[in-house]
mmCIF file of C-alpha atoms in Angstrom:
data_model
loop_
_atom_site.group_PDB
_atom_site.id
_atom_site.type_symbol
_atom_site.label_atom_id
_atom_site.label_comp_id
_atom_site.label_asym_id
_atom_site.label_seq_id
_atom_site.Cartn_x
_atom_site.Cartn_y
_atom_site.Cartn_z
ATOM 1 C CA ILE A 44 -2.617 13.948 10.337
ATOM 2 C CA THR A 45 -0.938 12.135 13.232
ATOM 3 C CA PHE A 46 -1.290 8.378 13.008
ATOM 4 C CA ASP A 47 -2.599 6.522 16.070
ATOM 5 C CA ARG A 48 -0.645 3.444 15.075
ATOM 6 C CA SER A 49 2.164 3.116 12.570
ATOM 7 C CA TYR A 50 4.909 0.726 11.545
ATOM 8 C CA PHE A 51 7.809 1.053 9.098
ATOM 9 C CA HIS A 52 9.523 -2.026 7.676
ATOM 10 C CA GLU A 53 12.939 -0.751 6.643
ATOM 11 C CA ALA A 54 13.977 -3.798 4.607
ATOM 12 C CA SER A 55 11.049 -3.346 2.213
ATOM 13 C CA MET A 56 10.713 0.451 2.718
ATOM 14 C CA THR A 57 7.029 -0.041 3.552
ATOM 15 C CA PHE A 58 4.963 2.130 5.893
ATOM 16 C CA HIS A 59 1.597 1.201 7.402
ATOM 17 C CA GLY A 60 -0.350 3.674 9.504
ATOM 18 C CA LYS A 61 -3.870 3.969 10.898
ATOM 19 C CA VAL A 62 -5.792 6.855 12.399
ATOM 20 C CA HIS A 63 -9.298 7.157 13.855
ATOM 21 C CA PHE A 64 -10.895 10.600 13.747
ATOM 22 C CA ALA A 65 -12.851 11.547 16.867
ATOM 23 C CA ASN A 66 -14.793 13.947 14.652
ATOM 24 C CA PRO A 67 -15.330 12.685 11.075
ATOM 25 C CA VAL A 68 -13.375 14.627 8.467
ATOM 26 C CA CYS A 69 -14.703 15.778 5.107
ATOM 27 C CA SER A 70 -12.740 15.038 1.945
ATOM 28 C CA SER A 71 -13.314 18.637 0.826
ATOM 29 C CA SER A 72 -12.515 21.894 2.580
ATOM 30 C CA SER A 73 -16.156 22.849 2.038
ATOM 31 C CA VAL A 74 -18.977 20.629 3.287
ATOM 32 C CA SER A 75 -21.272 22.216 0.721
ATOM 33 C CA HIS A 76 -19.300 20.523 -2.062
ATOM 34 C CA GLY A 77 -21.077 17.275 -1.220
ATOM 35 C CA ASP A 78 -18.056 15.142 -0.391
ATOM 36 C CA TYR A 79 -18.016 12.159 1.953
ATOM 37 C CA PHE A 80 -17.203 12.192 5.676
ATOM 38 C CA TYR A 81 -14.684 9.663 6.954
ATOM 39 C CA GLU A 82 -13.947 8.305 10.418
ATOM 40 C CA GLU A 83 -10.810 6.221 9.762
ATOM 41 C CA LEU A 84 -7.795 6.220 7.464
ATOM 42 C CA ASP A 85 -5.675 3.165 6.681
ATOM 43 C CA CYS A 86 -2.475 4.163 4.853
ATOM 44 C CA LEU A 87 -0.057 1.752 3.139
ATOM 45 C CA LEU A 88 2.975 3.254 1.350
ATOM 46 C CA HIS A 89 5.951 1.696 -0.430
ATOM 47 C CA PHE A 90 8.867 4.120 -0.670
ATOM 48 C CA SER A 91 11.770 4.222 -3.096
ATOM 49 C CA GLY A 92 15.106 2.900 -1.902
ATOM 50 C CA SER A 93 16.290 6.397 -0.988
ATOM 51 C CA GLY A 94 13.010 7.270 0.751
ATOM 52 C CA ARG A 95 12.656 10.367 -1.434
ATOM 53 C CA TYR A 96 9.355 9.443 -3.064
ATOM 54 C CA VAL A 97 6.466 6.970 -2.883
ATOM 55 C CA ARG A 98 6.576 4.208 -5.503
ATOM 56 C CA LYS A 99 3.031 2.998 -4.853
ATOM 57 C CA GLY A 100 0.492 2.746 -2.077
ATOM 58 C CA GLU A 101 -3.136 2.693 -1.049
ATOM 59 C CA LEU A 102 -5.212 5.072 1.050
ATOM 60 C CA ARG A 103 -8.343 3.419 2.476
ATOM 61 C CA TRP A 104 -10.920 5.777 3.999
ATOM 62 C CA LYS A 105 -13.723 4.388 6.166
ATOM 63 C CA LEU A 106 -17.031 6.149 5.681
ATOM 64 C CA ALA A 107 -18.520 7.643 8.839
ATOM 65 C CA THR A 108 -21.546 5.669 10.021
ATOM 66 C CA SER A 109 -24.963 6.924 11.020
ATOM 67 C CA THR A 110 -28.458 5.534 11.667
ATOM 68 C CA PRO A 111 -31.530 7.157 10.038
ATOM 69 C CA ASN A 112 -33.999 8.545 12.603
ATOM 70 C CA GLU A 113 -35.927 11.705 13.387
ATOM 71 C CA ALA A 114 -32.789 13.427 14.679
ATOM 72 C CA TYR A 115 -30.839 12.408 11.561
ATOM 73 C CA PRO A 116 -33.142 13.212 8.615
ATOM 74 C CA PHE A 117 -31.417 11.172 5.906
ATOM 75 C CA PRO A 118 -33.544 8.007 5.583
ATOM 76 C CA LEU A 119 -31.915 6.851 2.334
ATOM 77 C CA ASP A 120 -28.420 6.683 3.788
ATOM 78 C CA GLY A 121 -26.663 3.348 3.511
ATOM 79 C CA THR A 122 -25.509 0.946 0.800
ATOM 80 C CA TRP A 123 -27.556 0.222 -2.333
ATOM 81 C CA GLU A 124 -27.266 -2.029 -5.350
ATOM 82 C CA VAL A 125 -28.270 -0.063 -8.449
ATOM 83 C CA GLN A 126 -29.889 -2.060 -11.254
ATOM 84 C CA TYR A 127 -30.259 -0.378 -14.642
ATOM 85 C CA SER A 128 -32.916 -1.210 -17.240
ATOM 86 C CA HIS A 129 -30.261 -2.339 -19.737
ATOM 87 C CA GLY A 130 -28.959 -4.997 -17.354
ATOM 88 C CA THR A 131 -25.867 -3.500 -15.690
ATOM 89 C CA SER A 132 -25.545 -2.886 -11.957
ATOM 90 C CA MET A 133 -23.304 -1.205 -9.430
ATOM 91 C CA VAL A 134 -23.036 -0.561 -5.684
ATOM 92 C CA LEU A 135 -23.102 2.944 -4.229
ATOM 93 C CA HIS A 136 -22.881 4.446 -0.761
ATOM 94 C CA VAL A 137 -25.228 7.244 0.308
ATOM 95 C CA GLN A 138 -24.185 9.500 3.171
ATOM 96 C CA LYS A 139 -26.284 12.471 4.287
ATOM 97 C CA HIS A 140 -28.209 11.931 1.035
ATOM 98 C CA LEU A 141 -25.010 12.514 -0.940
ATOM 99 C CA PHE A 142 -23.278 9.999 -3.192
ATOM 100 C CA ALA A 143 -20.708 9.921 -5.989
ATOM 101 C CA VAL A 144 -20.591 8.024 -9.291
ATOM 102 C CA ASP A 145 -17.689 8.264 -11.759
ATOM 103 C CA GLY A 146 -16.323 11.328 -9.989
ATOM 104 C CA LEU A 147 -19.618 13.234 -10.104
ATOM 105 C CA LYS A 148 -21.491 14.046 -6.898
ATOM 106 C CA TYR A 149 -25.261 13.924 -6.422
ATOM 107 C CA ARG A 150 -27.644 15.094 -3.713
ATOM 108 C CA ILE A 151 -30.992 13.416 -3.039
ATOM 109 C CA VAL A 152 -33.834 15.776 -2.156
ATOM 110 C CA ILE A 153 -37.138 14.772 -0.538
ATOM 111 C CA ASP A 154 -39.859 17.013 -1.999
ATOM 112 C CA GLU A 155 -42.977 18.340 -0.287
ATOM 113 C CA HIS A 156 -44.826 15.148 -1.240
ATOM 114 C CA HIS A 157 -42.143 13.038 0.525
ATOM 115 C CA ARG A 158 -40.845 11.682 -2.788
ATOM 116 C CA PRO A 159 -37.073 11.479 -3.458
ATOM 117 C CA ARG A 160 -35.503 13.054 -6.512
ATOM 118 C CA PHE A 161 -32.171 14.265 -7.872
ATOM 119 C CA VAL A 162 -30.694 15.416 -11.193
ATOM 120 C CA TRP A 163 -27.655 14.357 -13.181
ATOM 121 C CA PRO A 164 -25.986 15.636 -16.390
ATOM 122 C CA GLY A 165 -27.242 14.230 -19.673
ATOM 123 C CA THR A 166 -25.264 13.372 -22.795
ATOM 124 C CA LEU A 167 -25.924 16.772 -24.387
ATOM 125 C CA VAL A 168 -24.240 19.945 -23.181
ATOM 126 C CA GLY A 169 -26.524 21.802 -20.792
ATOM 127 C CA GLU A 170 -28.969 18.897 -20.563
ATOM 128 C CA ASN A 171 -30.016 17.631 -17.126
ATOM 129 C CA VAL A 172 -31.736 14.324 -16.445
ATOM 130 C CA GLU A 173 -34.244 14.205 -13.600
ATOM 131 C CA GLN A 174 -34.523 10.988 -11.610
ATOM 132 C CA THR A 175 -37.625 10.669 -9.424
ATOM 133 C CA SER A 176 -39.510 8.005 -7.437
ATOM 134 C CA ASP A 177 -43.225 7.774 -6.657
ATOM 135 C CA GLN A 178 -42.480 5.932 -3.413
ATOM 136 C CA GLN A 179 -43.017 8.173 -0.432
ATOM 137 C CA ILE A 180 -40.399 8.465 2.324
ATOM 138 C CA HIS A 181 -42.211 9.839 5.361
ATOM 139 C CA PRO A 182 -40.407 11.750 8.131
ATOM 140 C CA GLY A 183 -39.142 9.536 10.923
ATOM 141 C CA THR A 184 -38.981 6.438 8.705
ATOM 142 C CA CYS A 185 -35.927 4.746 7.243
ATOM 143 C CA GLY A 186 -37.332 4.191 3.758
ATOM 144 C CA PRO A 187 -37.136 0.702 2.223
ATOM 145 C CA ALA A 188 -35.814 -1.996 4.568
ATOM 146 C CA VAL A 189 -32.785 -4.128 3.747
ATOM 147 C CA GLY A 190 -33.659 -6.294 0.741
ATOM 148 C CA GLU A 191 -36.481 -4.007 -0.375
ATOM 149 C CA THR A 192 -36.302 -1.805 -3.455
ATOM 150 C CA LEU A 193 -36.770 1.810 -4.471
ATOM 151 C CA HIS A 194 -38.049 2.287 -8.036
ATOM 152 C CA TRP A 195 -37.010 5.318 -10.048
ATOM 153 C CA GLU A 196 -38.033 6.825 -13.353
ATOM 154 C CA THR A 197 -35.898 9.215 -15.368
ATOM 155 C CA THR A 198 -36.324 11.697 -18.191
ATOM 156 C CA SER A 199 -33.540 9.922 -20.119
ATOM 157 C CA ILE A 200 -34.364 7.590 -23.013
ATOM 158 C CA GLU A 201 -31.269 5.503 -22.186
ATOM 159 C CA TYR A 202 -32.233 4.956 -18.526
ATOM 160 C CA GLU A 203 -36.021 4.977 -18.355
ATOM 161 C CA ARG A 204 -36.198 2.857 -15.210
ATOM 162 C CA ILE A 205 -33.658 2.300 -12.431
ATOM 163 C CA ILE A 206 -34.085 0.118 -9.345
ATOM 164 C CA TRP A 207 -32.175 0.556 -6.082
ATOM 165 C CA LYS A 208 -32.034 -2.511 -3.836
ATOM 166 C CA ARG A 209 -31.108 -1.715 -0.255
ATOM 167 C CA LEU A 210 -28.146 -3.654 1.116
ATOM 168 C CA SER A 211 -27.826 -1.812 4.440
ATOM 169 C CA THR A 212 -29.295 1.127 6.341
ATOM 170 C CA ASN A 213 -25.893 2.334 7.527
ATOM 171 C CA LEU A 214 -22.326 2.504 6.314
ATOM 172 C CA ASP A 215 -20.705 0.078 8.757
ATOM 173 C CA ASN A 216 -17.364 -1.177 7.441
ATOM 174 C CA CYS A 217 -17.681 0.687 4.127
ATOM 175 C CA TRP A 218 -14.361 1.856 2.718
ATOM 176 C CA LYS A 219 -13.239 3.908 -0.265
ATOM 177 C CA SER A 220 -9.790 3.126 -1.692
ATOM 178 C CA PHE A 221 -7.442 5.434 -3.573
ATOM 179 C CA ASN A 222 -4.398 3.900 -5.244
ATOM 180 C CA ILE A 223 -1.077 5.716 -5.529
ATOM 181 C CA LEU A 224 0.553 4.598 -8.765
ATOM 182 C CA ALA A 225 3.167 5.891 -11.182
ATOM 183 C CA GLY A 226 1.464 8.308 -13.557
ATOM 184 C CA ASN A 227 -1.477 8.728 -11.174
ATOM 185 C CA PHE A 228 -0.347 10.463 -7.979
ATOM 186 C CA VAL A 229 3.238 11.491 -7.251
ATOM 187 C CA TYR A 230 4.258 12.001 -3.638
ATOM 188 C CA GLN A 231 7.759 13.337 -3.183
ATOM 189 C CA LYS A 232 9.777 14.290 -0.126
ATOM 190 C CA CYS A 233 9.824 18.017 0.604
ATOM 191 C CA ASN A 234 13.185 19.603 1.371
ATOM 192 C CA GLN A 235 12.400 22.350 3.870
ATOM 193 C CA LEU A 236 14.277 25.330 5.115
ATOM 194 C CA PRO A 237 15.361 24.859 8.754
ATOM 195 C CA GLY A 238 12.808 26.232 11.201
ATOM 196 C CA THR A 239 10.150 26.856 8.541
ATOM 197 C CA ASP A 240 7.291 25.042 6.886
ATOM 198 C CA GLN A 241 8.285 26.300 3.447
ATOM 199 C CA PRO A 242 10.084 24.127 0.849
ATOM 200 C CA SER A 243 13.555 25.248 -0.134
ATOM 201 C CA VAL A 244 13.067 26.804 -3.587
ATOM 202 C CA PRO A 245 16.116 28.237 -5.418
ATOM 203 C CA SER A 246 16.411 32.012 -5.589
ATOM 204 C CA TYR A 247 18.130 34.158 -8.197
ATOM 205 C CA HIS A 248 21.058 36.483 -7.428
ATOM 206 C CA ASN A 249 22.365 38.409 -10.443
ATOM 207 C CA THR A 250 25.399 40.077 -8.840
ATOM 208 C CA SER A 251 26.971 37.177 -6.950
ATOM 209 C CA LEU A 252 27.505 33.448 -7.322
ATOM 210 C CA TRP A 253 26.541 32.766 -3.724
ATOM 211 C CA GLY A 254 22.920 31.886 -3.098
ATOM 212 C CA ASN A 255 22.397 30.555 -6.641
ATOM 213 C CA THR A 256 21.573 27.037 -7.850
ATOM 214 C CA PHE A 257 22.418 25.703 -11.311
ATOM 215 C CA CYS A 258 20.727 22.667 -12.841
ATOM 216 C CA GLN A 259 20.852 20.501 -15.926
ATOM 217 C CA LEU A 260 17.890 18.959 -17.789
ATOM 218 C CA PHE A 261 15.532 21.381 -15.985
ATOM 219 C CA THR A 262 15.863 19.356 -12.754
ATOM 220 C CA VAL A 263 17.123 20.404 -9.326
ATOM 221 C CA GLY A 264 18.716 17.431 -7.568
ATOM 222 C CA LEU A 265 19.945 15.804 -10.783
ATOM 223 C CA ALA A 266 23.597 16.629 -10.065
ATOM 224 C CA SER A 267 22.653 20.302 -9.575
ATOM 225 C CA TYR A 268 25.210 22.757 -8.175
ATOM 226 C CA HIS A 269 24.282 24.680 -5.018
ATOM 227 C CA PHE A 270 26.353 27.660 -3.892
ATOM 228 C CA LEU A 271 25.361 28.588 -0.349
ATOM 229 C CA GLU A 272 25.436 32.073 1.060
ATOM 230 C CA PRO A 273 28.168 32.569 3.690
ATOM 231 C CA ASP A 274 27.505 31.345 7.218
ATOM 232 C CA SER A 275 27.842 33.496 10.360
ATOM 233 C CA ASP A 276 31.618 33.059 10.248
ATOM 234 C CA GLY A 277 31.845 34.164 6.621
ATOM 235 C CA ASN A 278 32.610 30.684 5.289
ATOM 236 C CA TYR A 279 31.399 29.728 1.817
ATOM 237 C CA GLN A 280 30.166 26.242 0.982
ATOM 238 C CA ALA A 281 28.933 24.481 -2.149
ATOM 239 C CA TYR A 282 27.694 21.001 -2.975
ATOM 240 C CA ILE A 283 26.289 18.794 -5.711
ATOM 241 C CA SER A 284 22.749 17.552 -5.082
ATOM 242 C CA TYR A 285 21.679 14.023 -6.041
ATOM 243 C CA GLU A 286 18.316 14.383 -4.274
ATOM 244 C CA SER A 287 16.061 13.957 -7.304
ATOM 245 C CA PRO A 288 14.349 10.538 -7.628
ATOM 246 C CA LYS A 289 15.662 10.472 -11.210
ATOM 247 C CA THR A 290 19.169 9.742 -9.882
ATOM 248 C CA GLU A 291 18.021 6.302 -8.763
ATOM 249 C CA ALA A 292 18.623 5.189 -12.356
ATOM 250 C CA TRP A 293 22.322 5.972 -11.876
ATOM 251 C CA PRO A 294 24.857 3.440 -10.546
ATOM 252 C CA SER A 295 25.689 3.074 -6.855
ATOM 253 C CA LEU A 296 29.110 3.964 -5.506
ATOM 254 C CA ASP A 297 31.742 1.357 -6.298
ATOM 255 C CA ASN A 298 31.371 -0.154 -2.810
ATOM 256 C CA GLY A 299 27.630 -0.656 -3.380
ATOM 257 C CA ASP A 300 26.426 2.258 -1.231
ATOM 258 C CA ARG A 301 23.903 4.763 -2.535
ATOM 259 C CA VAL A 302 25.244 7.993 -3.915
ATOM 260 C CA PRO A 303 24.978 10.546 -1.076
ATOM 261 C CA ALA A 304 22.140 13.061 -1.385
ATOM 262 C CA ARG A 305 24.578 15.960 -1.112
ATOM 263 C CA VAL A 306 28.269 15.789 -1.980
ATOM 264 C CA PRO A 307 30.363 18.780 -0.820
ATOM 265 C CA PHE A 308 32.899 20.631 -2.904
ATOM 266 C CA ARG A 309 36.362 20.719 -1.313
ATOM 267 C CA ASN A 310 39.232 23.199 -1.834
ATOM 268 C CA ILE A 311 36.818 25.956 -2.899
ATOM 269 C CA THR A 312 38.005 29.200 -4.511
ATOM 270 C CA PHE A 313 36.092 31.883 -6.391
ATOM 271 C CA GLU A 314 37.520 34.753 -8.436
ATOM 272 C CA PRO A 315 34.827 37.495 -8.701
ATOM 273 C CA GLU A 316 36.552 39.408 -11.502
ATOM 274 C CA THR A 317 36.509 36.445 -13.885
ATOM 275 C CA ARG A 318 33.499 34.765 -12.227
ATOM 276 C CA THR A 319 35.507 31.561 -11.979
ATOM 277 C CA PHE A 320 34.776 28.905 -9.390
ATOM 278 C CA LYS A 321 37.149 26.065 -8.577
ATOM 279 C CA GLY A 322 36.505 23.075 -6.352
ATOM 280 C CA ASP A 323 36.996 19.329 -6.013
ATOM 281 C CA ILE A 324 34.636 16.398 -5.473
ATOM 282 C CA CYS A 325 36.670 13.916 -3.472
ATOM 283 C CA TRP A 326 34.948 10.541 -3.715
ATOM 284 C CA GLU A 327 37.791 8.442 -2.334
ATOM 285 C CA GLU A 328 38.791 10.906 0.382
ATOM 286 C CA ASP A 329 35.264 11.627 1.653
ATOM 287 C CA TYR A 330 33.552 8.276 1.141
ATOM 288 C CA GLY A 331 36.364 5.730 1.035
ATOM 289 C CA THR A 332 35.384 4.547 -2.436
ATOM 290 C CA ALA A 333 35.222 5.649 -6.048
ATOM 291 C CA TRP A 334 32.191 6.233 -8.237
ATOM 292 C CA MET A 335 32.239 4.539 -11.636
ATOM 293 C CA GLY A 336 35.971 4.190 -11.160
ATOM 294 C CA GLU A 337 36.487 7.904 -10.506
ATOM 295 C CA SER A 338 38.199 8.864 -7.246
ATOM 296 C CA LYS A 339 38.174 12.640 -7.752
ATOM 297 C CA TRP A 340 36.644 15.325 -9.966
ATOM 298 C CA SER A 341 38.222 18.779 -10.295
ATOM 299 C CA TYR A 342 35.937 21.614 -11.379
ATOM 300 C CA GLU A 343 36.727 24.932 -13.037
ATOM 301 C CA ILE A 344 33.496 26.797 -13.845
ATOM 302 C CA VAL A 345 33.079 30.189 -15.525
ATOM 303 C CA PHE A 346 29.700 31.935 -15.175
ATOM 304 C CA ASP A 347 28.099 34.593 -17.363
ATOM 305 C CA PRO A 348 28.107 38.202 -16.029
ATOM 306 C CA THR A 349 24.610 37.945 -14.494
ATOM 307 C CA PHE A 350 24.876 34.323 -13.276
ATOM 308 C CA VAL A 351 22.127 33.055 -15.566
ATOM 309 C CA PHE A 352 24.130 30.124 -16.952
ATOM 310 C CA ILE A 353 27.500 28.401 -16.902
ATOM 311 C CA GLU A 354 29.453 29.913 -19.757
ATOM 312 C CA SER A 355 32.407 27.531 -19.920
ATOM 313 C CA GLY A 356 34.790 25.404 -17.905
ATOM 314 C CA THR A 357 35.858 21.821 -17.378
ATOM 315 C CA VAL A 358 35.462 18.865 -15.054
ATOM 316 C CA GLY A 359 38.819 17.127 -14.750
ATOM 317 C CA ARG A 360 38.455 13.389 -14.086
ATOM 318 C CA SER A 361 40.819 10.910 -12.486
ATOM 319 C CA MET A 362 40.045 8.592 -15.404
ATOM 320 C CA GLY A 363 39.157 9.602 -18.953
ATOM 321 C CA GLU A 364 38.891 12.925 -20.707
ATOM 322 C CA SER A 365 37.573 16.090 -19.111
ATOM 323 C CA HIS A 366 33.944 17.128 -19.556
ATOM 324 C CA MET A 367 33.343 20.539 -21.127
ATOM 325 C CA PHE A 368 30.693 22.973 -19.853
ATOM 326 C CA GLY A 369 28.565 24.381 -22.660
ATOM 327 C CA VAL A 370 29.195 21.243 -24.708
ATOM 328 C CA ASP A 371 28.980 18.054 -22.619
ATOM 329 C CA LEU A 372 27.362 19.761 -19.632
ATOM 330 C CA ILE A 373 24.606 22.376 -20.035
ATOM 331 C CA TYR A 374 23.666 24.186 -16.822
ATOM 332 C CA ILE A 375 21.365 27.165 -16.211
ATOM 333 C CA ASN A 376 20.232 29.023 -13.102
ATOM 334 C CA ALA A 377 17.342 27.072 -11.557
ATOM 335 C CA ALA A 378 15.595 30.337 -10.590
ATOM 336 C CA ILE A 379 15.946 32.045 -13.989
ATOM 337 C CA GLU A 380 12.160 32.146 -14.460
ATOM 338 C CA THR A 381 11.961 34.780 -11.707
ATOM 339 C CA SER A 382 14.139 37.140 -13.739
ATOM 340 C CA LEU A 383 12.458 36.308 -17.046
ATOM 341 C CA ARG A 384 9.001 37.204 -15.765
ATOM 342 C CA THR A 385 10.308 40.768 -15.459
ATOM 343 C CA SER A 386 12.350 40.821 -18.669
ATOM 344 C CA LEU A 387 9.482 39.357 -20.720
ATOM 345 C CA ALA A 388 6.648 41.162 -18.930
ATOM 346 C CA SER A 389 5.016 42.431 -22.159
ATOM 347 C CA GLN A 390 5.377 38.970 -23.774
ATOM 348 C CA SER A 391 6.506 40.587 -27.018
ATOM 349 C CA THR A 392 8.641 38.897 -29.643
ATOM 350 C CA GLY A 393 11.022 41.847 -29.552
ATOM 351 C CA GLU A 394 11.686 41.381 -25.835
ATOM 352 C CA TYR A 395 12.296 37.679 -26.411
ATOM 353 C CA PHE A 396 14.912 38.340 -29.116
ATOM 354 C CA ASP A 397 16.570 41.014 -26.968
ATOM 355 C CA VAL A 398 16.980 38.512 -24.112
ATOM 356 C CA VAL A 399 18.312 35.792 -26.425
ATOM 357 C CA ARG A 400 20.716 38.291 -28.016
ATOM 358 C CA GLU A 401 22.011 39.225 -24.558
ATOM 359 C CA TRP A 402 22.674 35.568 -23.736
ATOM 360 C CA ARG A 403 24.434 35.044 -27.063
ATOM 361 C CA ASP A 404 26.611 38.112 -26.470
ATOM 362 C CA SER A 405 27.529 36.597 -23.076
ATOM 363 C CA ASN A 406 28.953 33.563 -24.896
ATOM 364 C CA ALA A 407 26.133 31.107 -24.262
ATOM 365 C CA SER A 408 26.739 27.933 -26.259
ATOM 366 C CA THR A 409 24.201 26.590 -28.735
ATOM 367 C CA GLY A 410 23.023 23.973 -26.250
ATOM 368 C CA THR A 411 22.718 26.557 -23.501
ATOM 369 C CA LEU A 412 20.720 28.912 -25.748
ATOM 370 C CA GLN A 413 18.337 26.094 -26.616
ATOM 371 C CA MET A 414 17.719 25.299 -22.946
ATOM 372 C CA LEU A 415 17.286 28.957 -21.975
ATOM 373 C CA GLY A 416 15.034 29.536 -24.977
ATOM 374 C CA GLN A 417 12.649 26.786 -23.873
ATOM 375 C CA VAL A 418 12.342 28.368 -20.440
ATOM 376 C CA ALA A 419 11.765 31.822 -21.958
ATOM 377 C CA MET A 420 9.015 30.526 -24.257
ATOM 378 C CA ALA A 421 7.308 28.828 -21.309
ATOM 379 C CA VAL A 422 7.392 32.095 -19.341
ATOM 380 C CA MET A 423 5.965 34.049 -22.281
ATOM 381 C CA GLY A 424 3.186 31.486 -22.640
ATOM 382 C CA ASP A 425 2.333 31.664 -18.930
ATOM 383 C CA ARG A 426 2.903 27.919 -18.711
ATOM 384 C CA GLU A 427 3.823 26.015 -15.576
ATOM 385 C CA SER A 428 7.442 26.108 -14.447
ATOM 386 C CA MET A 429 9.880 24.249 -16.678
ATOM 387 C CA ILE A 430 12.041 23.509 -13.652
ATOM 388 C CA ASP A 431 11.465 20.475 -11.458
ATOM 389 C CA PHE A 432 12.437 21.860 -8.047
ATOM 390 C CA ASN A 433 12.259 18.431 -6.337
ATOM 391 C CA ILE A 434 9.953 19.694 -3.551
#
């Protein structure tokens, strides 16, 4: 969708956009599903401070309007107040004789006697309730006028009689709102490969460090390590990613700036025989400030023979004691599920123990084995990915 009008207020990280559809759009890819048609969208979004995800927002869709006539054979279209026999009421919008209540969709049918009817699910499994009216809706008419009523009877004991009072014969200025809230919808920025429409998902390389991504806490972008394949000049690069929204809980740099999304390793070396990577994170040199009092981190990382996990190593700090990989820091390959789907293809317990035994023989620490074991069990159970790829 391209917005006709839009505005972004940077101070509050708020976006407001509007679009009018020359041809009404359906909320489903299939018109036969019975979803509404809309002619306008009003979008209000409040982004996180980094702009990486939407904190909250509202999508307001304007229902497409129409007027019942001989050329448009839906005389009951419009807005109705529904009054139930037990005293409750509600408002519903009918479009092309379709409407929705509590997420369920209904279609009104005019039978051969010009009487409207439709069915809805009852309280018992497999039970359908039929709702019918004796009032005739003749072709070329609009049905009850505004203020008039349509009386229904049902086959349900709970709702023996229902009355619809017409509020309008069209859907002018009728909107449906959808809230974007934490725990409801999650919209997150996609990191895309240059020149493609595909998100950048980590890939697994079992014979080389380069091209692999290693993450902690099953999350890419939560201080994950990215080792890029060589560029056209044969140069190798690596960086730490702070692109996950979860990093917003972490402190800012000491000068108050946000932690950069990607922080490059400097002074890179890699020894293939020992699978040992060395590199520095130079906070003071690259950004003119420290982070949590630290001006520089010096990494020495040893990988297992098939680059599934970080076997050992240290992070030397300018202040305080070094962090130990396998103890303080547990990192695994973010694309390990790809390999495990082959290794655990038969989903047998024996295969699982063979894989775990191989990791243990490669000097995986207890914490690393626990993390890898959770991923393996998820793969064997055909569950969704354990890894949050931040896409």
